[in-house]
Amino acid sequence: MSGPDDDTTPYRFEPTTTAAALHDEYGGLDDGAETGVEVTIAGRLMLRRDQGRLAFGVLQDSTGRIQLFAAEATTPDFEGFTGLHLGDWVGVTGEVIRTRRGELSVRVGSWVRLAEARRPFPDKWHGITDPDTRYRQRYVDLWVTDDARRLFVLRSRALSLIRRWLEERGFIEVETPVFHPIPGGAAARPFTTHHNALDLEVYLRIAPELYLKRLTVGGFERVFEIARVFRNEGLSTRHNPEFTMLELYQAYADYGDIMVLVEELVAHLAVELLGTTSLAYDGRDMDLSTPWRRASLLELLEEHGGLRVDLDTPREDLVRYCEERDITVEDHHGPGKLILELYEKTTEPELWGPIFVTDYPKEVSPLARDHRSLPGFVERFEGIVAGRELCNAFTELLDPDEQRARFGAQEADRAAGDDEAMVVDEDYLRALEYGLPPTGGLGIGIDRLIMLLGDTQAIRDVILFPTMRPEQG
């Protein structure tokens, strides 16, 4: 037993079981039954009600909840027990029983306070009503919001399953640098910092792509990284400045092979985590079973956006279509960029999917290989689910001369004002000169994948500590 004095708080405590284990083992106990079995459990006190010489509590640990039954006649320092705060950590030893009203319980034979909740803890049954507080105080949210705990357990299990699934197919996991000497691997604005010892400006990575392909040049034929990446962009229900990507590269594969990999991986995760590939997202049915539909960007733009265009469409017509749809047009935007803008405005949000949108303009795909039969296009796809990009993948560009020319076009865009355009990476070009075999590459947004499998519409719900504006006052 213990009061609030820190000197009485133990340095360690050893539970012998968990709430979930007790329910599994004694779930069939008759009402009013006693087991004679003594156990020790620990967790937070999430609810307490006092009834004269009896007191009842709900203890929650990482596995679930169990009732505590305390009687003045048998519980040491009964008054101290009834004075515990909601949210206090407690350790309890006692007999497993089922009360006459049918509640599986631990009868409190001894107890100790393990930590005091000095701030008022929200009532377990009402939760946190302010979303901003949920995200800022995740350490409270995880206790009082069952769905929050569910989502992060789901996330943990998903990452474990992804690793196992890839390793079973011969992929190896690696780690590549977070600090990059130049930003590359994606079109995004980077975060910049300074390395004092080297007196060097460096960038937090916006993608691990170019380093992973260096490893494929180095002989790692199937390689992946689950990488934290950083993009200096705004906040939205889909965007957080730091997020998690699965990137992988498979030698001797093209974008068709990667489509099969994606749909099989996502279907596998759905079955393992949810028991089915048929699920509901945001109140609407979705079927993740294979195969997913494949359709070109131009085909879908005509189907959903009502626009029949191509790279040969006069630029003034493309500009007019964009302006009619309130799309900003820059002088350096070519037909490929304008077509992509039209697709993203009119078509992508309408694609429930899952669907692979294939064959993007070369202009907007500087790292993808030329399409083998469509001049001006590349072998690239995005997986779209619920109107959102889930993944991006290419048949990778192998030719160092062509890659240099693509980087040069990107630098021209940067000089014209596009601060998300790529710059020339001389070391990556040198790596390509040693020879990159035919390769398929993929990036999947892990956070968006968990949003899909967890049926939540806000990325902040699946990131433990999302980026927030500073608290006021």
XYZ file of C-alpha atoms in Angstrom:
473
model
C 0.000 0.000 0.000
C 1.076 3.539 -0.571
C 0.145 7.148 -0.165
C 1.311 10.094 -2.253
C 4.810 10.246 -0.712
C 7.440 9.598 -3.431
C 9.613 7.731 -0.901
C 7.080 4.889 -0.869
C 6.982 4.459 -4.643
C 8.756 1.215 -5.581
C 11.687 1.200 -7.984
C 10.243 -1.773 -9.855
C 7.098 -3.857 -9.902
C 6.540 -7.301 -11.357
C 3.053 -8.157 -12.662
C 2.337 -11.838 -13.135
C -0.441 -11.467 -15.698
C -2.411 -9.015 -17.833
C -6.034 -8.007 -18.138
C -6.387 -9.836 -21.460
C -4.828 -13.009 -20.064
C -7.247 -12.988 -17.131
C -10.239 -12.693 -19.444
C -8.888 -15.483 -21.642
C -8.253 -17.852 -18.732
C -11.220 -17.083 -16.505
C -13.809 -15.829 -18.966
C -16.053 -18.823 -18.275
C -16.124 -18.383 -14.490
C -19.605 -18.566 -12.928
C -21.159 -15.538 -11.244
C -20.120 -15.328 -7.603
C -17.278 -17.864 -8.073
C -13.911 -17.636 -6.342
C -10.785 -19.255 -7.789
C -8.349 -19.230 -4.912
C -5.763 -18.054 -7.480
C -3.729 -14.980 -6.564
C -2.363 -12.749 -9.334
C -0.507 -9.461 -9.590
C -1.459 -6.882 -12.184
C -0.546 -3.270 -12.914
C -1.950 -0.393 -14.952
C -3.883 2.855 -14.693
C -7.006 3.328 -12.611
C -9.474 4.559 -15.227
C -12.691 4.506 -13.206
C -13.637 4.161 -9.537
C -16.925 4.102 -7.688
C -17.306 3.864 -3.934
C -20.213 2.118 -2.215
C -19.675 2.510 1.506
C -17.489 -0.352 2.647
C -16.919 -1.519 -0.915
C -15.093 0.154 -3.781
C -14.846 -0.839 -7.424
C -12.230 0.279 -9.922
C -11.374 -0.341 -13.544
C -7.690 -1.022 -14.127
C -6.410 -0.732 -17.684
C -3.101 -2.067 -18.928
C -1.743 -2.323 -22.462
C -3.965 -5.333 -23.197
C -7.356 -4.297 -21.851
C -9.347 -3.716 -18.670
C -10.167 -5.648 -15.526
C -12.322 -4.718 -12.549
C -10.799 -4.225 -9.099
C -12.965 -5.209 -6.133
C -11.923 -3.720 -2.784
C -13.583 -4.359 0.551
C -12.886 -2.354 3.689
C -12.546 -5.575 5.696
C -9.879 -7.160 3.484
C -8.121 -4.307 1.620
C -5.185 -2.683 3.466
C -5.485 1.121 3.651
C -8.956 1.035 2.173
C -9.272 4.785 2.697
C -6.097 5.365 0.678
C -7.427 3.151 -2.098
C -10.652 5.147 -2.286
C -8.554 8.320 -2.409
C -6.678 7.321 -5.576
C -6.967 9.689 -8.533
C -8.278 8.680 -11.901
C -5.204 7.990 -13.996
C -2.982 6.860 -11.116
C -0.758 3.896 -11.919
C -1.359 1.120 -9.404
C -0.117 -2.379 -8.780
C -2.570 -4.833 -7.242
C -2.252 -8.348 -5.859
C -5.333 -10.396 -5.094
C -7.614 -13.313 -5.872
C -9.362 -13.735 -9.218
C -13.130 -13.821 -8.692
C -16.355 -13.111 -10.516
C -18.752 -10.887 -8.625
C -22.385 -11.825 -8.100
C -23.230 -9.277 -10.795
C -21.022 -11.113 -13.276
C -17.885 -8.925 -13.432
C -14.558 -10.729 -13.661
C -12.444 -9.038 -10.987
C -9.325 -9.060 -8.910
C -10.154 -8.785 -5.204
C -7.648 -6.299 -3.839
C -5.501 -8.001 -1.190
C -2.672 -5.472 -1.428
C -1.979 -2.471 -3.606
C 0.651 0.146 -4.274
C 0.564 3.403 -6.135
C 3.229 3.299 -8.857
C 2.757 6.844 -10.168
C 0.436 9.694 -9.315
C -1.574 11.464 -12.002
C -1.077 15.057 -10.869
C -3.187 16.438 -13.678
C -6.882 15.593 -13.916
C -7.333 12.571 -16.110
C -10.284 12.569 -18.554
C -13.130 10.250 -17.728
C -12.526 7.012 -19.634
C -16.115 6.886 -20.835
C -16.263 10.450 -22.213
C -12.767 10.712 -23.696
C -11.128 13.839 -25.067
C -13.589 16.011 -26.927
C -11.036 18.510 -28.313
C -9.139 17.003 -31.300
C -6.244 19.426 -30.828
C -5.729 18.129 -27.293
C -5.792 14.542 -28.564
C -2.851 15.118 -30.888
C -0.824 17.314 -28.514
C -1.318 15.031 -25.524
C -1.117 11.647 -27.214
C 0.093 10.201 -23.911
C -3.412 10.856 -22.566
C -5.272 10.116 -25.798
C -3.897 6.569 -25.920
C -5.525 5.806 -22.588
C -8.929 7.342 -23.114
C -9.519 6.871 -26.854
C -9.828 3.201 -27.755
C -9.620 3.933 -31.481
C -6.270 5.677 -31.076
C -4.726 2.645 -29.429
C -6.299 0.394 -32.078
C -4.780 2.393 -34.932
C -1.264 2.365 -33.524
C -1.378 -1.348 -32.755
C -2.579 -1.829 -36.347
C 0.315 0.298 -37.603
C 2.865 -1.707 -35.638
C 1.478 -5.006 -36.904
C 1.366 -3.724 -40.491
C 5.040 -2.727 -40.448
C 6.008 -6.115 -39.057
C 3.959 -7.897 -41.741
C 5.455 -5.763 -44.518
C 8.993 -6.604 -43.427
C 8.238 -10.321 -43.196
C 6.424 -10.401 -46.558
C 9.287 -8.670 -48.365
C 11.986 -10.731 -46.676
C 10.178 -13.924 -47.708
C 10.556 -12.684 -51.309
C 14.266 -12.105 -51.059
C 14.332 -8.395 -50.175
C 16.826 -7.099 -47.631
C 16.221 -4.088 -45.412
C 18.792 -1.284 -45.339
C 19.260 2.185 -43.882
C 20.356 5.136 -45.984
C 21.349 8.692 -44.951
C 18.830 11.152 -43.563
C 21.174 14.100 -44.221
C 21.634 14.625 -47.966
C 24.203 16.937 -49.552
C 21.627 17.841 -52.213
C 17.858 17.221 -52.228
C 16.761 14.503 -54.621
C 14.549 11.540 -55.365
C 11.257 13.445 -55.457
C 9.744 16.775 -56.398
C 9.422 18.516 -53.040
C 10.737 21.446 -51.035
C 13.347 20.243 -48.511
C 14.194 21.236 -44.964
C 17.681 22.730 -44.717
C 20.137 22.553 -41.817
C 23.830 23.233 -41.241
C 26.629 20.836 -40.338
C 28.986 22.904 -38.197
C 32.075 20.708 -38.309
C 32.056 20.543 -42.108
C 30.597 24.050 -42.522
C 28.118 22.468 -44.915
C 24.487 23.043 -45.784
C 22.632 19.715 -45.781
C 19.037 18.691 -46.391
C 16.735 16.326 -44.571
C 15.882 13.652 -47.102
C 12.745 14.030 -49.154
C 13.135 10.446 -50.419
C 15.680 7.617 -50.099
C 15.325 6.714 -53.790
C 18.701 7.695 -55.203
C 20.642 5.995 -52.408
C 18.634 2.792 -52.722
C 19.288 2.658 -56.474
C 22.991 3.134 -55.740
C 22.699 -0.068 -53.709
C 21.107 -1.849 -56.662
C 24.103 -0.738 -58.734
C 26.168 -2.224 -55.893
C 24.555 -5.647 -56.321
C 21.637 -5.626 -53.882
C 19.055 -6.942 -56.328
C 16.061 -6.621 -53.979
C 16.326 -3.888 -51.389
C 13.898 -1.901 -49.256
C 13.838 0.770 -46.577
C 11.048 1.917 -44.276
C 12.205 5.501 -44.134
C 11.223 8.642 -42.286
C 11.199 11.416 -44.888
C 10.774 15.170 -44.595
C 9.096 17.652 -46.926
C 8.747 21.331 -46.185
C 5.078 21.578 -47.045
C 1.794 22.530 -45.438
C -0.434 20.567 -43.095
C -3.613 18.847 -44.246
C -5.640 15.703 -43.655
C -3.209 13.948 -46.040
C 0.071 15.753 -45.382
C 2.476 15.969 -42.465
C 5.975 17.452 -42.926
C 7.572 14.253 -41.649
C 6.086 10.934 -42.668
C 7.021 7.339 -43.424
C 7.690 5.764 -46.802
C 8.317 2.195 -47.861
C 10.702 2.354 -50.799
C 11.931 -0.739 -52.613
C 13.854 -1.632 -55.740
C 13.765 -4.927 -57.604
C 16.351 -5.708 -60.257
C 15.203 -7.311 -63.515
C 11.641 -6.020 -62.979
C 9.530 -3.366 -64.700
C 6.524 -1.352 -63.566
C 4.174 -4.209 -64.468
C 5.952 -6.470 -61.989
C 5.724 -3.763 -59.333
C 1.960 -3.416 -59.865
C 1.580 -7.093 -59.036
C 3.791 -6.687 -55.971
C 1.728 -3.732 -54.683
C -1.690 -5.311 -55.103
C -0.551 -8.594 -53.567
C 1.101 -6.850 -50.602
C -1.920 -4.637 -49.843
C -4.351 -7.559 -50.185
C -2.128 -9.621 -47.870
C -2.121 -6.878 -45.244
C -5.908 -6.526 -45.431
C -6.436 -10.255 -44.895
C -3.895 -10.515 -42.066
C -5.055 -7.384 -40.224
C -8.773 -7.258 -41.005
C -9.574 -10.806 -42.056
C -10.846 -9.753 -45.494
C -10.076 -7.730 -48.603
C -13.621 -6.337 -48.569
C -13.788 -3.367 -46.248
C -15.525 -0.072 -45.693
C -13.643 3.208 -45.890
C -15.352 6.446 -44.889
C -18.703 4.671 -45.060
C -18.157 3.354 -48.591
C -17.377 -0.196 -49.656
C -13.981 -1.055 -51.105
C -12.544 -4.299 -52.461
C -8.764 -4.661 -52.272
C -8.679 -8.131 -53.826
C -6.418 -8.691 -56.823
C -6.129 -7.791 -59.634
C -6.651 -4.033 -59.477
C -7.776 -2.121 -62.542
C -5.055 -0.652 -64.774
C -5.821 2.428 -66.893
C -3.722 5.186 -68.446
C -3.761 8.749 -67.171
C -5.092 10.050 -70.512
C -7.832 7.409 -70.599
C -8.999 8.330 -67.101
C -8.789 12.063 -67.778
C -11.239 11.571 -70.638
C -13.407 9.196 -68.603
C -13.740 11.373 -65.497
C -12.631 14.843 -66.551
C -14.315 14.907 -69.929
C -11.110 16.022 -71.653
C -9.592 14.282 -74.645
C -6.070 15.634 -74.772
C -2.558 14.492 -75.585
C 0.941 15.907 -75.696
C 0.154 17.175 -79.195
C -2.815 19.239 -77.972
C -2.011 22.939 -78.609
C -0.612 24.559 -75.468
C -3.126 27.399 -75.638
C -5.948 24.846 -75.428
C -4.370 23.155 -72.398
C -3.861 26.537 -70.734
C -7.493 27.437 -71.378
C -8.700 24.127 -69.904
C -6.601 24.804 -66.812
C -7.783 28.392 -66.384
C -11.410 27.289 -66.728
C -10.770 25.011 -63.739
C -8.888 27.583 -61.632
C -5.545 25.828 -62.107
C -2.522 28.106 -61.872
C -0.345 28.007 -64.991
C 3.318 29.029 -65.020
C 5.218 30.055 -68.157
C 7.587 27.099 -67.849
C 4.780 24.525 -67.694
C 4.871 22.313 -70.757
C 2.027 20.123 -72.058
C 2.961 17.218 -69.787
C 2.761 19.366 -66.657
C -0.543 20.929 -67.759
C -2.060 17.519 -68.465
C -0.965 16.310 -65.026
C -2.516 19.383 -63.374
C -5.796 18.741 -65.207
C -5.774 15.094 -64.138
C -5.067 15.927 -60.491
C -7.835 18.539 -60.407
C -10.595 16.730 -62.298
C -9.907 13.024 -62.122
C -7.776 11.776 -59.216
C -10.285 12.771 -56.505
C -12.989 10.800 -58.364
C -11.055 7.529 -58.467
C -12.315 5.293 -55.663
C -10.241 2.383 -56.824
C -8.129 0.659 -56.088
C -6.666 1.467 -59.492
C -3.248 1.789 -61.069
C -3.046 4.991 -63.099
C -0.347 4.353 -65.707
C 1.800 6.122 -68.287
C 2.665 9.644 -67.151
C 4.234 12.400 -69.254
C 8.035 12.356 -69.282
C 8.087 16.038 -68.338
C 6.793 15.288 -64.831
C 8.694 12.027 -64.293
C 12.439 12.777 -64.352
C 13.548 9.425 -62.875
C 11.355 7.049 -64.919
C 12.311 5.208 -68.095
C 10.815 6.161 -71.478
C 7.685 4.214 -72.338
C 8.549 1.404 -74.725
C 5.672 2.308 -77.103
C 4.341 5.808 -76.221
C 6.687 8.655 -77.217
C 6.791 11.460 -74.661
C 5.540 9.209 -71.847
C 7.270 7.045 -69.247
C 6.557 3.737 -67.571
C 5.210 5.089 -64.321
C 2.121 4.347 -62.276
C 0.430 5.651 -59.181
C -1.843 3.480 -57.083
C -4.967 5.477 -56.250
C -7.322 4.436 -53.474
C -10.234 6.549 -52.196
C -9.194 9.487 -54.358
C -5.673 9.598 -52.906
C -2.242 8.580 -54.097
C -1.157 5.509 -52.172
C 2.028 4.758 -54.090
C 4.247 5.892 -56.944
C 6.389 3.552 -59.032
C 8.502 3.408 -62.178
C 10.397 1.288 -64.542
C 13.619 3.023 -63.529
C 15.650 5.192 -65.893
C 19.022 3.486 -66.526
C 20.814 5.704 -69.044
C 23.156 8.198 -67.318
C 23.148 10.523 -70.356
C 19.367 10.660 -70.451
C 19.279 11.117 -66.678
C 21.668 14.048 -66.942
C 19.431 15.641 -69.558
C 16.375 15.129 -67.328
C 18.185 16.708 -64.367
C 19.098 19.607 -66.617
C 15.445 20.155 -67.536
C 14.600 20.102 -63.832
C 17.247 22.706 -63.093
C 15.755 24.908 -65.809
C 12.386 24.604 -64.070
C 14.036 25.508 -60.763
C 15.618 28.572 -62.344
C 12.158 29.519 -63.645
C 10.752 29.468 -60.113
C 9.859 25.835 -59.347
C 11.482 25.325 -55.928
C 10.359 21.676 -55.870
C 12.314 20.761 -59.018
C 15.337 18.458 -58.709
C 18.992 19.386 -59.095
C 21.842 17.496 -60.744
C 23.245 14.707 -58.559
C 26.700 14.039 -59.966
C 27.429 11.077 -57.718
C 24.180 9.382 -58.699
C 25.055 9.901 -62.373
C 28.461 8.366 -61.675
C 26.738 5.353 -60.099
C 24.572 4.939 -63.216
C 27.726 4.950 -65.329
C 28.745 1.742 -63.534
C 25.490 0.187 -64.729
C 22.011 -0.108 -63.191
C 20.264 -3.272 -64.424
C 16.615 -3.148 -65.538
C 14.868 -2.239 -62.286
C 11.401 -1.556 -60.964
C 11.069 0.889 -58.063
C 8.261 1.728 -55.660
C 7.357 4.187 -52.929
C 4.309 3.557 -50.705
C 3.086 6.096 -48.184
C 2.869 4.053 -44.992
C 0.724 6.639 -43.210
C -1.861 6.663 -45.998
C -1.812 2.868 -46.096
C -2.624 2.744 -42.373
C -5.341 5.381 -42.876
C -6.897 3.072 -45.452
C -6.679 -0.108 -43.386
C -7.700 1.707 -40.196
C -10.631 3.591 -41.782
C -9.579 7.065 -40.731
C -9.500 10.201 -42.872
C -6.841 12.260 -41.075
C -3.124 11.522 -41.272
C -2.697 12.903 -37.740
C -4.695 9.915 -36.479
C -1.960 7.497 -37.595
C 1.139 9.497 -36.593
C 1.850 9.309 -32.883
C 3.175 12.852 -32.597
C 2.068 14.848 -35.656
C 3.454 18.288 -36.427
C 1.309 20.969 -34.718
C 1.206 24.720 -34.626
C 2.734 26.114 -31.414
C 0.347 26.321 -28.492
C -0.955 29.815 -27.826
C -0.580 31.250 -24.341
